[in-house]
Every structure is written in structure tokens, then in C-alpha cells.
Coordinates of C-alpha atoms in Angstrom, one line a residue:
M2 CA 181.7 149.6 78.7
K3 CA 180.6 150.8 75.7
K4 CA 180.8 154.1 74.4
I5 CA 178.5 155.9 71.9
I6 CA 180.1 159.0 70.0
L7 CA 177.9 161.7 69.4
L8 CA 178.5 164.4 66.5
I9 CA 176.4 167.4 67.3
F10 CA 175.9 170.0 64.4
A11 CA 175.0 173.2 65.5
I12 CA 174.3 176.5 63.0
T13 CA 174.7 180.2 64.1
F14 CA 173.0 182.4 62.3
I15 CA 174.6 186.1 62.6
S16 CA 171.8 188.9 62.4
C17 CA 173.9 191.3 61.4
S18 CA 174.7 189.0 58.3
N19 CA 173.0 187.5 55.3
D20 CA 175.7 184.7 54.8
A21 CA 175.1 181.8 57.4
M22 CA 178.2 180.3 58.9
E23 CA 178.0 176.4 59.9
T24 CA 180.2 175.2 63.0
I25 CA 180.7 172.2 64.0
S26 CA 180.9 171.5 67.8
P27 CA 183.6 169.1 69.6
E28 CA 182.9 165.5 69.9
I29 CA 181.1 164.4 73.1
V30 CA 181.7 160.8 74.8
V31 CA 179.0 160.0 76.7
D32 CA 179.6 156.4 79.1
D33 CA 176.7 154.1 78.7
I34 CA 175.9 152.9 82.1
I35 CA 174.5 149.5 82.4
D36 CA 172.0 149.5 85.7
E37 CA 173.5 146.2 87.4
G38 CA 171.1 146.4 90.2
N39 CA 168.7 145.2 88.8
D40 CA 170.0 141.8 88.3
L41 CA 168.1 139.5 90.6
S42 CA 170.8 137.0 90.6
E43 CA 173.0 139.7 92.5
E44 CA 170.3 141.1 95.1
E45 CA 172.0 141.1 99.1
V46 CA 170.4 138.3 101.3
E47 CA 169.9 139.7 105.1
L48 CA 170.8 137.2 107.2
L49 CA 169.7 136.5 110.3
T50 CA 172.9 134.9 113.0
F51 CA 172.6 134.1 116.6
N52 CA 176.2 132.8 118.0
I53 CA 175.4 131.2 121.3
Q54 CA 178.4 130.7 123.6
I55 CA 177.4 127.7 126.1
E56 CA 179.7 127.5 129.6
D57 CA 180.3 123.8 131.5
G58 CA 177.7 124.3 134.1
F59 CA 174.4 125.9 132.3
L60 CA 172.3 122.9 132.6
N61 CA 173.0 122.3 136.1
G62 CA 169.9 121.2 137.6
F63 CA 168.7 120.5 134.5
D64 CA 169.1 116.7 132.3
T65 CA 168.8 118.5 128.3
G66 CA 168.2 121.5 126.7
N67 CA 167.4 123.1 123.5
V68 CA 167.2 126.3 121.4
Y69 CA 164.4 127.3 119.0
L70 CA 164.1 129.3 116.3
S71 CA 160.5 130.7 114.8
N72 CA 158.4 133.0 113.2
D73 CA 155.6 135.0 114.6
L74 CA 153.2 132.0 113.0
G75 CA 155.0 129.5 115.6
E76 CA 156.6 128.0 113.5
I77 CA 160.0 126.4 114.5
I78 CA 162.2 127.2 111.8
E79 CA 165.6 125.9 113.3
Y80 CA 166.5 124.0 116.6
K81 CA 169.3 122.9 118.0
E82 CA 170.2 121.0 121.1
I83 CA 172.1 122.6 123.8
V84 CA 175.6 121.1 124.6
I85 CA 178.1 122.5 127.7
N86 CA 181.0 123.3 126.7
S87 CA 180.2 124.0 122.8
T88 CA 178.8 126.7 120.5
I89 CA 175.5 126.7 119.1
L90 CA 175.7 128.6 115.3
I91 CA 172.0 129.3 113.8
E92 CA 172.1 131.5 110.6
I93 CA 169.0 131.6 108.1
E94 CA 167.5 134.1 105.8
R95 CA 165.7 136.8 107.1
L96 CA 162.9 137.0 105.1
P97 CA 161.0 140.5 104.7
N98 CA 158.0 141.6 107.2
V99 CA 158.7 138.4 109.0
K100 CA 159.2 138.3 113.3
Y101 CA 161.4 136.0 114.4
D102 CA 161.1 134.4 118.4
M103 CA 164.2 132.9 120.4
T104 CA 163.1 129.9 122.8
V105 CA 165.4 128.5 125.6
E106 CA 164.4 125.4 127.0
K107 CA 165.5 123.3 130.0
K108 CA 164.2 119.8 131.3
S109 CA 164.3 117.3 133.9
N110 CA 162.3 114.6 134.7
N111 CA 159.4 116.7 136.7
Y112 CA 160.2 120.2 135.7
I113 CA 160.6 122.2 132.5
D114 CA 161.5 125.9 131.8
I115 CA 160.7 127.8 128.9
D116 CA 162.0 131.4 128.0
T117 CA 160.8 133.0 124.4
F118 CA 162.0 135.9 123.3
T119 CA 160.1 137.9 120.8
D120 CA 160.9 140.2 118.2
I121 CA 164.8 139.7 117.9
S122 CA 167.7 140.5 115.8
S123 CA 170.8 138.8 115.7
G124 CA 173.1 138.9 118.5
N125 CA 175.9 136.7 120.5
F126 CA 174.8 134.9 123.8
I127 CA 176.8 133.5 126.5
L128 CA 174.9 131.1 128.6
E129 CA 176.6 131.0 131.9
S130 CA 177.6 128.5 134.3
K131 CA 175.2 128.4 137.4
R132 CA 176.2 127.1 140.9
Q133 CA 175.7 123.4 141.2
F134 CA 174.1 122.5 145.0
E135 CA 174.5 119.1 146.3
N136 CA 173.2 117.1 149.4
S137 CA 175.7 118.3 152.1
E138 CA 175.8 117.3 155.9
D139 CA 173.7 119.7 157.8
V140 CA 175.6 122.6 160.4
N141 CA 174.5 124.1 163.7
V142 CA 175.3 127.4 165.1
S143 CA 174.5 127.4 169.1
L144 CA 174.5 131.3 170.5
N145 CA 174.7 131.5 173.8
N146 CA 173.6 134.5 176.6
T147 CA 171.5 136.0 173.7
G148 CA 168.7 136.5 176.2
F149 CA 165.5 135.4 175.6
P150 CA 163.7 136.2 173.0
W151 CA 166.5 136.3 171.0
E152 CA 165.3 137.4 167.2
K153 CA 167.1 136.7 164.2
I154 CA 166.6 139.7 161.7
N155 CA 168.1 138.0 158.6
F156 CA 165.7 134.8 157.4
E157 CA 168.3 132.7 155.7
S158 CA 166.9 129.4 155.4
G159 CA 167.3 127.1 158.4
A160 CA 165.9 125.8 161.5
L161 CA 165.7 128.5 164.6
S162 CA 165.2 127.3 168.5
L163 CA 165.3 129.1 171.5
N164 CA 165.8 128.5 174.6
A165 CA 164.9 131.0 178.1
S166 CA 167.4 128.8 180.4
N167 CA 170.8 129.8 181.3
G168 CA 170.7 133.7 180.2
G169 CA 169.0 132.4 177.1
S170 CA 170.5 130.7 173.6
A171 CA 169.5 130.4 169.9
K172 CA 170.4 127.3 168.0
W173 CA 170.1 127.2 164.0
N174 CA 170.3 124.7 161.8
T175 CA 170.8 124.6 158.2
N176 CA 172.3 122.8 155.1
L177 CA 175.4 123.9 154.2
N178 CA 174.7 123.5 150.5
L179 CA 172.6 126.5 150.5
F180 CA 175.7 128.6 151.7
S181 CA 178.7 127.4 149.5
G182 CA 180.9 127.7 153.0
T183 CA 179.9 130.8 154.4
I184 CA 177.3 131.6 157.0
Y185 CA 176.1 135.4 157.9
L186 CA 173.6 134.8 160.8
A187 CA 172.8 138.5 162.7
G188 CA 169.7 138.9 165.5
L189 CA 168.9 141.1 168.5
S190 CA 169.0 140.1 171.9
P191 CA 165.7 141.8 174.3
N192 CA 168.4 143.2 176.6
E193 CA 170.1 145.2 173.7
I194 CA 169.1 147.5 171.1
Q195 CA 171.9 147.2 168.3
P196 CA 171.9 143.9 166.6
R197 CA 175.0 141.5 166.7
Y198 CA 176.5 138.9 163.8
F199 CA 178.4 136.1 163.2
F200 CA 180.0 135.4 160.6
E201 CA 182.3 132.7 159.1
Q202 CA 183.4 131.4 155.7
D203 CA 185.3 128.1 155.0
V204 CA 182.6 126.5 156.9
L205 CA 182.7 122.7 157.0
N206 CA 179.9 120.1 156.3
G207 CA 178.7 118.7 159.5
S208 CA 180.1 121.4 161.5
N209 CA 178.8 122.4 165.0
I210 CA 179.5 126.3 166.5
D211 CA 179.3 127.2 169.8
V212 CA 179.5 131.4 169.9
D213 CA 178.8 133.8 173.1
Y214 CA 176.4 135.9 171.5
L215 CA 177.9 138.9 173.8
T216 CA 181.1 138.2 172.0
L217 CA 179.9 139.3 168.7
P218 CA 180.3 142.6 167.0
F219 CA 177.7 144.9 166.8
V220 CA 176.1 145.5 163.2
E221 CA 177.7 148.9 162.6
N222 CA 175.2 150.8 160.0
S223 CA 171.8 151.7 159.6
V224 CA 169.9 153.5 157.2
Q225 CA 166.0 154.6 157.7
I226 CA 164.1 153.6 154.3
E227 CA 160.6 155.2 153.9
F228 CA 157.9 153.9 151.5
P229 CA 154.9 154.5 150.2
S230 CA 151.7 153.9 152.0
G231 CA 148.4 152.7 151.7
A232 CA 149.9 149.0 150.3
D233 CA 147.9 146.0 151.7
H234 CA 151.8 144.6 152.5
T235 CA 154.7 145.5 151.9
I236 CA 157.7 143.3 152.0
V237 CA 161.5 144.9 152.3
S238 CA 164.6 142.7 152.0
L239 CA 168.1 143.7 151.9
K240 CA 170.9 141.5 150.6
G241 CA 174.4 141.3 150.6
F242 CA 176.8 140.1 147.8
R243 CA 180.5 139.9 148.0
A244 CA 183.1 137.7 145.9
Y245 CA 183.9 134.1 147.4
N246 CA 185.6 131.5 145.5
N247 CA 185.8 133.2 142.8
L248 CA 181.7 133.7 142.3
R249 CA 179.8 136.0 143.4
E250 CA 177.3 135.0 146.9
M251 CA 174.6 136.6 148.1
K252 CA 173.4 136.9 152.0
N253 CA 170.4 138.0 153.4
V254 CA 171.5 140.6 155.5
D255 CA 168.2 142.2 156.8
D256 CA 164.6 141.3 156.1
S257 CA 162.9 141.4 159.7
E258 CA 160.2 143.2 161.0
L259 CA 161.9 144.9 163.7
S260 CA 161.3 148.2 162.5
N261 CA 159.1 149.8 159.3
D262 CA 161.7 151.8 158.1
T263 CA 165.4 151.0 159.7
Y264 CA 167.8 148.3 158.2
F265 CA 171.1 147.1 159.4
F266 CA 174.3 146.4 157.5
P267 CA 177.9 145.5 158.5
N268 CA 181.2 147.0 157.7
N269 CA 183.9 145.4 155.5
I270 CA 182.2 142.2 154.7
F271 CA 179.7 143.3 151.3
D272 CA 180.7 145.0 148.5
N273 CA 177.5 145.9 147.0
Y274 CA 173.8 145.6 148.4
E275 CA 170.3 144.6 146.9
L276 CA 167.5 147.2 149.0
N277 CA 164.1 145.6 147.4
A278 CA 160.7 146.3 148.6
L279 CA 157.6 144.8 147.4
L280 CA 154.3 146.5 147.6
I281 CA 151.3 144.1 147.5
F282 CA 147.5 145.6 146.8
N283 CA 144.9 143.4 147.1
G284 CA 142.1 145.4 145.4
E285 CA 140.1 144.2 142.5
L286 CA 142.9 144.9 140.2
Q287 CA 145.5 142.3 142.2
R288 CA 148.8 144.5 141.5
Q289 CA 152.0 144.4 143.1
F290 CA 154.8 147.2 142.6
E291 CA 158.5 146.5 142.9
I292 CA 161.0 148.8 143.7
T293 CA 165.0 147.5 144.2
K294 CA 168.2 149.9 144.3
Y295 CA 172.0 148.3 144.5
G296 CA 174.6 150.0 145.9
I297 CA 175.6 151.0 149.4
P298 CA 172.0 151.7 151.3
T299 CA 171.8 154.9 152.1
S300 CA 168.8 156.9 153.9
E301 CA 166.2 158.0 151.8
S302 CA 162.1 157.9 150.4
F303 CA 160.6 156.1 147.8
E304 CA 157.6 157.1 145.7
L305 CA 155.4 154.5 144.0
P306 CA 156.8 153.7 140.7
N307 CA 154.5 155.2 138.0
F308 CA 153.2 152.3 136.1
E309 CA 149.2 152.6 134.2
A310 CA 148.6 149.8 132.0
S311 CA 145.1 148.0 130.9
L312 CA 145.2 144.2 130.4
I313 CA 143.0 143.7 127.5
S314 CA 143.3 139.7 126.9
N315 CA 145.5 137.5 129.0
R316 CA 145.0 134.1 126.6
L317 CA 148.2 132.8 125.4
S318 CA 146.7 132.6 121.7
D319 CA 145.5 136.1 122.0
F320 CA 147.4 138.4 124.1
K321 CA 147.2 141.9 124.6
L322 CA 147.9 144.4 126.9
E323 CA 147.9 148.5 126.5
T324 CA 149.7 151.1 128.0
N325 CA 150.8 154.7 127.6
S326 CA 153.8 154.0 130.2
E327 CA 157.3 154.2 129.3
Y328 CA 159.2 150.7 130.0
D329 CA 162.1 148.6 129.4
F330 CA 161.1 145.5 128.8
S331 CA 157.9 143.1 129.8
T332 CA 157.7 139.7 130.9
V333 CA 154.4 137.7 130.6
T334 CA 154.2 134.4 132.6
Y335 CA 152.2 130.9 132.0
S336 CA 152.9 127.8 134.2
F337 CA 151.6 124.2 134.3
F338 CA 150.9 121.7 137.0
N339 CA 149.8 118.5 137.5
L340 CA 150.2 116.2 140.4
N341 CA 149.2 113.3 138.5
I342 CA 152.2 112.8 136.3
G343 CA 154.6 114.8 138.5
L344 CA 154.7 117.8 135.9
Q345 CA 155.7 121.2 136.3
V346 CA 156.0 123.9 133.4
S347 CA 157.0 127.3 133.6
Y348 CA 156.4 129.2 130.3
E349 CA 158.1 133.2 130.1
I350 CA 157.3 135.6 127.2
H351 CA 159.7 138.7 127.1
S352 CA 159.4 141.0 124.8
D353 CA 160.7 145.1 124.3
P354 CA 158.5 147.9 125.0
K355 CA 155.2 148.3 123.0
N356 CA 152.7 150.5 123.8
Q357 CA 150.4 147.9 122.7
L358 CA 151.7 144.7 123.8
I359 CA 150.2 141.2 121.5
F360 CA 151.2 138.1 120.8
S361 CA 150.1 134.7 120.3
K362 CA 152.3 131.9 121.5
D363 CA 149.9 128.8 121.3
G364 CA 150.7 127.5 118.0
L365 CA 154.4 127.5 119.1
M366 CA 153.8 125.8 122.7
N367 CA 152.1 123.2 120.7
N368 CA 154.7 122.3 118.4
I369 CA 157.4 122.3 121.7
L370 CA 155.2 120.5 124.2
N371 CA 153.0 118.2 122.1
S372 CA 156.3 116.6 120.4
T373 CA 157.7 116.0 123.6
E374 CA 155.3 116.1 126.8
N375 CA 152.1 115.8 125.1
I376 CA 150.6 118.9 127.0
S377 CA 148.5 121.0 124.8
S378 CA 149.2 124.6 124.8
S379 CA 145.2 125.2 126.2
E380 CA 146.5 123.4 129.7
L381 CA 148.8 126.3 130.1
N382 CA 147.6 129.1 133.1
Y383 CA 148.2 132.6 133.2
I384 CA 150.2 134.2 135.9
S385 CA 151.2 137.6 135.5
V386 CA 152.9 140.0 133.3
V387 CA 155.7 142.3 134.5
L388 CA 156.6 145.7 133.0
L389 CA 160.0 146.4 133.7
R390 CA 162.3 149.2 134.2
N391 CA 166.3 148.8 134.7
N392 CA 168.5 151.5 134.1
E393 CA 171.3 149.5 133.6
L394 CA 169.6 147.4 131.0
S395 CA 167.5 150.0 128.9
G396 CA 167.7 149.8 125.3
K397 CA 170.3 146.7 125.5
Y398 CA 167.6 144.1 124.6
D399 CA 170.7 141.4 123.9
E400 CA 171.9 142.1 127.7
F401 CA 168.1 141.6 128.8
I402 CA 168.2 138.5 127.3
E403 CA 171.3 137.2 128.8
A404 CA 170.2 138.4 132.0
V405 CA 167.0 136.6 132.0
I406 CA 168.7 132.8 130.6
N407 CA 171.2 133.8 133.3
E408 CA 169.0 134.4 136.4
K409 CA 171.3 137.5 137.0
S410 CA 170.8 138.1 140.4
E411 CA 173.0 141.6 141.2
Y412 CA 173.4 144.7 139.6
P413 CA 176.3 147.5 139.7
S414 CA 176.0 150.3 142.1
G415 CA 173.2 152.9 141.2
T416 CA 171.4 150.3 139.4
S417 CA 168.1 150.6 139.7
V418 CA 164.9 148.8 138.7
E419 CA 161.0 149.3 138.8
K420 CA 158.6 146.7 138.0
L421 CA 154.8 146.7 138.0
R422 CA 153.3 142.6 138.1
I423 CA 149.3 142.4 137.3
F424 CA 147.8 139.5 138.2
E425 CA 144.4 139.3 136.8

């Protein structure tokens, strides 16, 4: 560093003397500081980096997939093919005042599933393996001595037939691939006031199971739940979660209409539950409210979630929604279906909270779909917008992104989720 030596001469005059005295000050050394921050060659560059780990079975049910990084004009900056058991690394220079989106696309012969996450920052994501369902032989469960009519209270998929002879019987036929080798079946005899349940795991394909209904245990627990009135329809379901073969499986436990407010669940089978209520209002606004609670059910009363929002435009090219309500995330859904070419497209746009939700994604969709499917973005029809509160994911946009991509269905006990869905 260069140094400049300054010699400072000071002359001091003493008022009481006619003589002037000249005094030389000490030598002062001053550093000549060079501002290296003005060197444009050394300016810092902000990078946008995505590290995406793809597990073995992520594409189960799909043939191919891609990850796109685009700007807010819909221009695709970079894209990578999804390859199972691999890691995608995307790294670009982040330009000032530019917003970026990440889009995940999964494709099969007749279905395309696309999710766009707006205004994203750098992140690390894991695309988890999904369970592969395969064709299997049907399973038949015959319940004798049920009384007639016996009423099933958990509506798992399958065909149910009832017979009044010989004390009443119920036969249930289903395909095992939906149940991962586990059956939970609950119902109520007209001769009893408490339902009974049949539970069995490691059920083999093609099994024929005969059971005396009166030997089955009663469903031990019940809770009384009160939901807000005024809805045109209220649909309630209680689901249970348990570990099985190193996976988490979900079973319908009670989604009947036996009672408007009583729901039944067993002991020692499920370690977590999801209680969900969908309240449908069919008026001019066509809105739905959804309440979901996770954990062991308890008797309680629910209130209608407090959401207020105004949908200004539902066009993909010019979407606008205004709200003063607090929420955590939003999802806007568009869809395309053409029976002649046998193709369905589902497109969802996810964002973190904003008082004004504004976007234009027609350019992005044209760039993705025109190049592969010859579909115009104008052919995508608006379905709905959802405003979501989730106290487990609130403020965690990266975790929300993973939950959407991995189709997460279970949250820890104590999680509360509220939704407003607007159709108009």
C-alpha cells in the first residue's frame, strides 16, 4: 500500500510575547486506501441452486418426467429429465428483479400431471418413491349372522352384497392391490347398537375368508363431532394410519352416515388418524370449506374457517385473486381432457401467501405442452383455487413443495389444516 507522508507546519503565536515561535509538528502517516469494491471483475454473483434427489419408485404409474426452471415470463431457462435413482443439479445465475418458477412434469400415455411452484429460492428436495399397485386376484370376505340389513361404515373400494336368509349375511369383494395385504372392515348389525370390525393383515391374493360376524370384536371407541350448520352438504371421513411392511398405510375407518355426529374407531390398530370434514355451499359463489385434524380423535365442535377472498380473473394468462385473510399457501388448478385423443392434463400452480395473487402462466404452458403434445394453453380450463392453512408447514415453502410433489397424505398428531376452495 502506498503511503503519503504529510509534513504539517504549525506556527503558534503567544499573545504575551512580541517574538513568534515556529514549531514543527510530528510526522503523520496516512494510509492511501484503495476501494477494491469498485472492481467490476470481482463482483459477487448470486446463484440459484436446486439439488433434487429422485428415489427409485418416484415415477410409479408414469413413463417419463421432467423438471423445468423458468422465469416469470414463462421462458424455460433449463430443464432436466427425471431419472430414477439419480440427483438433478440445476444452478444458474440469479438476475436482479427476476422471479423464477420450478415445474415438475410427469407423463404417461394418456395422462400428464404438472405442478408449478412460483417465486422460488434455492433448495434441496427429495422426490420419494411411490407405492406401485399391480393387478391381483380378488379377495372375498363373507360375514355370517350379520342381521339384515347389515350396514358397512367404512367405505373402502369394493362390491358389497347383502342377503336376508339364515340370520343375514354380507359379502364383500375387492382387489387386494388397494389394500396392500391388509383388510379393515367395520359395520353395524340392525340387532346391535355398536359396530363390530374385522381386521387382518398379510392377506393373500385370491383369498376367500368366512367369518361369523357375532365373534368379531366391537369397535371400542366413539367420539361426538359437531360441525358448522348451513352447508348444503357435509361429508365427513375418519382415516387411520399404521406402519406395514416398512411403509405407512392409510385405511378408511368411519365415513358412514349412521349418525350426524358419532364416529367410531378401534384400539391398537392405528397410531394416527385424520378427521376430515368437507362443507359444500352450492350458492352463487360455489365454495367449499374443508377442515382436517390429525391425531387421536376427541369429541369437539368445529367452526367454519374464516376466509374471505375475491376472484377477479381465473384466466391462465391473467389470473388475479384478492384477499385480506391470512393463509399459508395457494393452489390454482386447470385441466384439459380430450376423449378423441385419449389425453388428460392436470395443471396446478402453487404459491406462498400474497394479498394479491397474480400470475400469467400461458407462455410457460405453451412452451411445455406445444413442444410435446401440440396443446395450446388456451385449451386448459379453470377448475378451482384453494387457499390453505397448515400449522405444520406454515412458513416452510420448501417442505410444502415436497409435500405436494410427493402427494403427502399424513401429518403429525396436532396438525390442523383449513381450506377454502373457490370454483367460480
